[in-house]
């Protein structure tokens, strides 16, 4: 489980998060959706430990992770830019984090094979990133996250560089994978349709606040205010 408790963030005198409270159950996928600049990435980066909250706490499985470095938080993050190592093969890109952690070779091979099978990229393991399509690179980035067997997945607009057709396909695949692996997940997007199709629950964020938290159906049918209604496109 992930608990975000009263998290605020200021950059200098500008307050960008005004006290976010969010509890995510084990195996649940929660999508944060909101307009550009509302604070989505900042919140995700605080959960990942890449940014420090001004106040509040982040707990993973009831443990306050505030003092922990990103590498010690048992989190895997997938970004919009996949940041694969260009000189390494797909296999080595996926295995890299596990090698650093000193896992035995056989265990690394087994985990990479398992993730590659899940993502249908088993035949690409010896290629270099430049020999892959955008969608294939995206899968490798997902694979690199999956092999870590994390407690928590964080996604920051991982599909926004893909063309519309591939985006819809990858959306369905992420949903299927998440249900299969049952990893607690927080997914950020500015795309309402993506949010509605992916999320067990949505957080509609507006100017550093959670304007509404609920299932896609609740948010759509009973928007908390006019901002949520117009953002989600609820019937007037
Ligand atoms: P987008 O959809 O465009 O990615 P976002 O919701 O992810 O937007 P954030 O990146 O979290 O938005 O930024 C929230 C606000 O905080 C913005 O006004 C941004 O300019 C500001 N901000 C983010 N990082 C910093 C920083 N390091 N220093 C100063 N201001 C920052
Ligand atoms: Mg962002």
PDB file of N, CA and C in Angstrom, residues 9-67:
ATOM      1  N   UNK A   9       4.390  21.037  -1.238  1.00  0.00           N
ATOM      2  CA  UNK A   9       5.679  21.335  -1.856  1.00  0.00           C
ATOM      3  C   UNK A   9       5.705  22.771  -2.332  1.00  0.00           C
ATOM      4  N   UNK A  10       6.759  23.481  -1.943  1.00  0.00           N
ATOM      5  CA  UNK A  10       6.991  24.830  -2.449  1.00  0.00           C
ATOM      6  C   UNK A  10       8.330  24.870  -3.146  1.00  0.00           C
ATOM      7  N   UNK A  11       8.371  25.572  -4.273  1.00  0.00           N
ATOM      8  CA  UNK A  11       9.647  25.915  -4.897  1.00  0.00           C
ATOM      9  C   UNK A  11       9.851  27.392  -4.613  1.00  0.00           C
ATOM     10  N   UNK A  12      10.795  27.743  -3.749  1.00  0.00           N
ATOM     11  CA  UNK A  12      10.933  29.126  -3.330  1.00  0.00           C
ATOM     12  C   UNK A  12       9.644  29.571  -2.659  1.00  0.00           C
ATOM     13  N   UNK A  13       9.065  30.637  -3.161  1.00  0.00           N
ATOM     14  CA  UNK A  13       7.832  31.146  -2.542  1.00  0.00           C
ATOM     15  C   UNK A  13       6.583  30.623  -3.247  1.00  0.00           C
ATOM     16  N   UNK A  14       6.778  29.800  -4.282  1.00  0.00           N
ATOM     17  CA  UNK A  14       5.630  29.280  -5.032  1.00  0.00           C
ATOM     18  C   UNK A  14       5.206  27.924  -4.492  1.00  0.00           C
ATOM     19  N   UNK A  15       3.966  27.848  -4.021  1.00  0.00           N
ATOM     20  CA  UNK A  15       3.462  26.585  -3.501  1.00  0.00           C
ATOM     21  C   UNK A  15       2.814  25.810  -4.647  1.00  0.00           C
ATOM     22  N   UNK A  16       3.327  24.621  -4.954  1.00  0.00           N
ATOM     23  CA  UNK A  16       2.769  23.852  -6.074  1.00  0.00           C
ATOM     24  C   UNK A  16       1.944  22.643  -5.622  1.00  0.00           C
ATOM     25  N   UNK A  17       2.135  22.190  -4.371  1.00  0.00           N
ATOM     26  CA  UNK A  17       1.252  21.158  -3.811  1.00  0.00           C
ATOM     27  C   UNK A  17       0.724  21.664  -2.472  1.00  0.00           C
ATOM     28  N   UNK A  18      -0.624  21.653  -2.339  1.00  0.00           N
ATOM     29  CA  UNK A  18      -1.261  22.283  -1.184  1.00  0.00           C
ATOM     30  C   UNK A  18      -1.806  21.261  -0.189  1.00  0.00           C
ATOM     31  N   UNK A  19      -1.105  20.149   0.024  1.00  0.00           N
ATOM     32  CA  UNK A  19      -1.616  19.184   0.998  1.00  0.00           C
ATOM     33  C   UNK A  19      -2.400  18.078   0.317  1.00  0.00           C
ATOM     34  N   UNK A  20      -1.669  17.093  -0.195  1.00  0.00           N
ATOM     35  CA  UNK A  20      -2.284  15.969  -0.898  1.00  0.00           C
ATOM     36  C   UNK A  20      -2.392  14.781   0.059  1.00  0.00           C
ATOM     37  N   UNK A  21      -3.606  14.219   0.147  1.00  0.00           N
ATOM     38  CA  UNK A  21      -3.846  12.998   0.919  1.00  0.00           C
ATOM     39  C   UNK A  21      -4.377  11.940  -0.027  1.00  0.00           C
ATOM     40  N   UNK A  22      -3.712  10.790  -0.042  1.00  0.00           N
ATOM     41  CA  UNK A  22      -4.141   9.720  -0.953  1.00  0.00           C
ATOM     42  C   UNK A  22      -3.676   8.385  -0.398  1.00  0.00           C
ATOM     43  N   UNK A  23      -4.611   7.421  -0.294  1.00  0.00           N
ATOM     44  CA  UNK A  23      -4.265   6.076   0.168  1.00  0.00           C
ATOM     45  C   UNK A  23      -4.544   5.099  -0.959  1.00  0.00           C
ATOM     46  N   UNK A  24      -3.527   4.344  -1.346  1.00  0.00           N
ATOM     47  CA  UNK A  24      -3.671   3.368  -2.431  1.00  0.00           C
ATOM     48  C   UNK A  24      -3.512   1.963  -1.859  1.00  0.00           C
ATOM     49  N   UNK A  25      -4.518   1.121  -2.134  1.00  0.00           N
ATOM     50  CA  UNK A  25      -4.521  -0.255  -1.624  1.00  0.00           C
ATOM     51  C   UNK A  25      -3.535  -1.126  -2.403  1.00  0.00           C
ATOM     52  N   UNK A  26      -3.159  -2.246  -1.816  1.00  0.00           N
ATOM     53  CA  UNK A  26      -2.316  -3.213  -2.507  1.00  0.00           C
ATOM     54  C   UNK A  26      -2.989  -3.649  -3.806  1.00  0.00           C
ATOM     55  N   UNK A  27      -2.237  -3.612  -4.885  1.00  0.00           N
ATOM     56  CA  UNK A  27      -2.733  -4.102  -6.165  1.00  0.00           C
ATOM     57  C   UNK A  27      -3.618  -3.126  -6.910  1.00  0.00           C
ATOM     58  N   UNK A  28      -3.837  -1.963  -6.342  1.00  0.00           N
ATOM     59  CA  UNK A  28      -4.720  -0.979  -6.971  1.00  0.00           C
ATOM     60  C   UNK A  28      -3.936  -0.089  -7.933  1.00  0.00           C
ATOM     61  N   UNK A  29      -4.613   0.356  -8.994  1.00  0.00           N
ATOM     62  CA  UNK A  29      -3.999   1.323  -9.901  1.00  0.00           C
ATOM     63  C   UNK A  29      -4.764   2.635  -9.808  1.00  0.00           C
ATOM     64  N   UNK A  30      -4.078   3.663  -9.344  1.00  0.00           N
ATOM     65  CA  UNK A  30      -4.689   4.985  -9.227  1.00  0.00           C
ATOM     66  C   UNK A  30      -4.049   5.898 -10.259  1.00  0.00           C
ATOM     67  N   UNK A  31      -4.885   6.639 -10.977  1.00  0.00           N
ATOM     68  CA  UNK A  31      -4.397   7.544 -12.012  1.00  0.00           C
ATOM     69  C   UNK A  31      -4.574   8.986 -11.552  1.00  0.00           C
ATOM     70  N   UNK A  32      -3.504   9.748 -11.619  1.00  0.00           N
ATOM     71  CA  UNK A  32      -3.582  11.183 -11.351  1.00  0.00           C
ATOM     72  C   UNK A  32      -3.717  11.881 -12.688  1.00  0.00           C
ATOM     73  N   UNK A  33      -4.800  12.630 -12.850  1.00  0.00           N
ATOM     74  CA  UNK A  33      -5.038  13.320 -14.111  1.00  0.00           C
ATOM     75  C   UNK A  33      -5.241  14.802 -13.828  1.00  0.00           C
ATOM     76  N   UNK A  34      -4.691  15.629 -14.696  1.00  0.00           N
ATOM     77  CA  UNK A  34      -4.842  17.065 -14.498  1.00  0.00           C
ATOM     78  C   UNK A  34      -4.079  17.819 -15.570  1.00  0.00           C
ATOM     79  N   UNK A  35      -4.376  19.098 -15.681  1.00  0.00           N
ATOM     80  CA  UNK A  35      -3.781  19.933 -16.715  1.00  0.00           C
ATOM     81  C   UNK A  35      -2.287  20.120 -16.479  1.00  0.00           C
ATOM     82  N   UNK A  36      -1.594  20.528 -17.512  1.00  0.00           N
ATOM     83  CA  UNK A  36      -0.164  20.778 -17.429  1.00  0.00           C
ATOM     84  C   UNK A  36       0.140  21.785 -16.311  1.00  0.00           C
ATOM     85  N   UNK A  37       1.127  21.454 -15.477  1.00  0.00           N
ATOM     86  CA  UNK A  37       1.563  22.364 -14.431  1.00  0.00           C
ATOM     87  C   UNK A  37       0.812  22.240 -13.117  1.00  0.00           C
ATOM     88  N   UNK A  38      -0.138  21.295 -13.009  1.00  0.00           N
ATOM     89  CA  UNK A  38      -0.941  21.196 -11.779  1.00  0.00           C
ATOM     90  C   UNK A  38      -0.195  20.499 -10.641  1.00  0.00           C
ATOM     91  N   UNK A  39       0.966  19.886 -10.948  1.00  0.00           N
ATOM     92  CA  UNK A  39       1.780  19.294  -9.881  1.00  0.00           C
ATOM     93  C   UNK A  39       1.884  17.781  -9.894  1.00  0.00           C
ATOM     94  N   UNK A  40       1.448  17.141 -10.981  1.00  0.00           N
ATOM     95  CA  UNK A  40       1.443  15.680 -11.062  1.00  0.00           C
ATOM     96  C   UNK A  40       2.842  15.086 -10.933  1.00  0.00           C
ATOM     97  N   UNK A  41       3.754  15.569 -11.768  1.00  0.00           N
ATOM     98  CA  UNK A  41       5.113  15.000 -11.752  1.00  0.00           C
ATOM     99  C   UNK A  41       5.809  15.287 -10.433  1.00  0.00           C
ATOM    100  N   UNK A  42       5.567  16.460  -9.890  1.00  0.00           N
ATOM    101  CA  UNK A  42       6.184  16.814  -8.608  1.00  0.00           C
ATOM    102  C   UNK A  42       5.753  15.814  -7.536  1.00  0.00           C
ATOM    103  N   UNK A  43       4.481  15.470  -7.500  1.00  0.00           N
ATOM    104  CA  UNK A  43       3.986  14.517  -6.506  1.00  0.00           C
ATOM    105  C   UNK A  43       4.635  13.141  -6.708  1.00  0.00           C
ATOM    106  N   UNK A  44       4.717  12.711  -7.972  1.00  0.00           N
ATOM    107  CA  UNK A  44       5.319  11.418  -8.273  1.00  0.00           C
ATOM    108  C   UNK A  44       6.797  11.396  -7.870  1.00  0.00           C
ATOM    109  N   UNK A  45       7.485  12.501  -8.139  1.00  0.00           N
ATOM    110  CA  UNK A  45       8.906  12.582  -7.813  1.00  0.00           C
ATOM    111  C   UNK A  45       9.121  12.578  -6.299  1.00  0.00           C
ATOM    112  N   UNK A  46       8.190  13.121  -5.563  1.00  0.00           N
ATOM    113  CA  UNK A  46       8.280  13.081  -4.100  1.00  0.00           C
ATOM    114  C   UNK A  46       8.102  11.643  -3.614  1.00  0.00           C
ATOM    115  N   UNK A  47       7.141  10.921  -4.206  1.00  0.00           N
ATOM    116  CA  UNK A  47       6.935   9.515  -3.824  1.00  0.00           C
ATOM    117  C   UNK A  47       8.194   8.703  -4.138  1.00  0.00           C
ATOM    118  N   UNK A  48       8.819   9.008  -5.286  1.00  0.00           N
ATOM    119  CA  UNK A  48      10.010   8.267  -5.699  1.00  0.00           C
ATOM    120  C   UNK A  48      11.252   8.659  -4.902  1.00  0.00           C
ATOM    121  N   UNK A  49      11.194   9.800  -4.215  1.00  0.00           N
ATOM    122  CA  UNK A  49      12.354  10.265  -3.464  1.00  0.00           C
ATOM    123  C   UNK A  49      13.300  11.120  -4.289  1.00  0.00           C
ATOM    124  N   UNK A  50      12.857  11.534  -5.486  1.00  0.00           N
ATOM    125  CA  UNK A  50      13.689  12.380  -6.350  1.00  0.00           C
ATOM    126  C   UNK A  50      13.535  13.856  -5.988  1.00  0.00           C
ATOM    127  N   UNK A  51      12.547  14.128  -5.152  1.00  0.00           N
ATOM    128  CA  UNK A  51      12.253  15.489  -4.711  1.00  0.00           C
ATOM    129  C   UNK A  51      11.833  15.370  -3.242  1.00  0.00           C
ATOM    130  N   UNK A  52      12.140  16.393  -2.445  1.00  0.00           N
ATOM    131  CA  UNK A  52      11.774  16.350  -1.021  1.00  0.00           C
ATOM    132  C   UNK A  52      10.508  17.161  -0.798  1.00  0.00           C
ATOM    133  N   UNK A  53       9.559  16.597  -0.074  1.00  0.00           N
ATOM    134  CA  UNK A  53       8.344  17.345   0.261  1.00  0.00           C
ATOM    135  C   UNK A  53       8.688  18.453   1.241  1.00  0.00           C
ATOM    136  N   UNK A  54       7.952  19.546   1.165  1.00  0.00           N
ATOM    137  CA  UNK A  54       8.136  20.634   2.139  1.00  0.00           C
ATOM    138  C   UNK A  54       7.551  20.204   3.482  1.00  0.00           C
ATOM    139  N   UNK A  55       6.399  19.515   3.435  1.00  0.00           N
ATOM    140  CA  UNK A  55       5.856  18.894   4.650  1.00  0.00           C
ATOM    141  C   UNK A  55       5.020  17.689   4.250  1.00  0.00           C
ATOM    142  N   UNK A  56       4.672  16.877   5.239  1.00  0.00           N
ATOM    143  CA  UNK A  56       3.879  15.679   4.967  1.00  0.00           C
ATOM    144  C   UNK A  56       4.743  14.434   4.916  1.00  0.00           C
ATOM    145  N   UNK A  57       4.106  13.290   4.675  1.00  0.00           N
ATOM    146  CA  UNK A  57       4.816  12.013   4.704  1.00  0.00           C
ATOM    147  C   UNK A  57       4.361  11.100   3.577  1.00  0.00           C
ATOM    148  N   UNK A  58       5.264  10.214   3.169  1.00  0.00           N
ATOM    149  CA  UNK A  58       4.953   9.154   2.211  1.00  0.00           C
ATOM    150  C   UNK A  58       5.272   7.826   2.883  1.00  0.00           C
ATOM    151  N   UNK A  59       4.280   6.922   2.905  1.00  0.00           N
ATOM    152  CA  UNK A  59       4.495   5.614   3.526  1.00  0.00           C
ATOM    153  C   UNK A  59       4.255   4.504   2.516  1.00  0.00           C
ATOM    154  N   UNK A  60       5.163   3.562   2.482  1.00  0.00           N
ATOM    155  CA  UNK A  60       4.997   2.376   1.653  1.00  0.00           C
ATOM    156  C   UNK A  60       4.880   1.187   2.599  1.00  0.00           C
ATOM    157  N   UNK A  61       3.778   0.459   2.482  1.00  0.00           N
ATOM    158  CA  UNK A  61       3.466  -0.617   3.429  1.00  0.00           C
ATOM    159  C   UNK A  61       3.632  -0.136   4.871  1.00  0.00           C
ATOM    160  N   UNK A  62       3.048   1.009   5.149  1.00  0.00           N
ATOM    161  CA  UNK A  62       3.005   1.600   6.496  1.00  0.00           C
ATOM    162  C   UNK A  62       4.342   2.109   7.011  1.00  0.00           C
ATOM    163  N   UNK A  63       5.393   2.028   6.206  1.00  0.00           N
ATOM    164  CA  UNK A  63       6.695   2.525   6.646  1.00  0.00           C
ATOM    165  C   UNK A  63       6.961   3.889   6.027  1.00  0.00           C
ATOM    166  N   UNK A  64       7.292   4.865   6.865  1.00  0.00           N
ATOM    167  CA  UNK A  64       7.624   6.207   6.382  1.00  0.00           C
ATOM    168  C   UNK A  64       8.950   6.135   5.618  1.00  0.00           C
ATOM    169  N   UNK A  65       8.896   6.424   4.305  1.00  0.00           N
ATOM    170  CA  UNK A  65      10.106   6.293   3.486  1.00  0.00           C
ATOM    171  C   UNK A  65      10.853   7.613   3.336  1.00  0.00           C
ATOM    172  N   UNK A  66      10.381   8.655   4.017  1.00  0.00           N
ATOM    173  CA  UNK A  66      11.006   9.975   3.883  1.00  0.00           C
ATOM    174  C   UNK A  66      12.536   9.931   4.034  1.00  0.00           C
ATOM    175  N   UNK A  67      13.078   9.179   5.018  1.00  0.00           N
ATOM    176  CA  UNK A  67      14.542   9.184   5.139  1.00  0.00           C
ATOM    177  C   UNK A  67      15.264   8.324   4.095  1.00  0.00           C
TER     178      UNK A  67
END
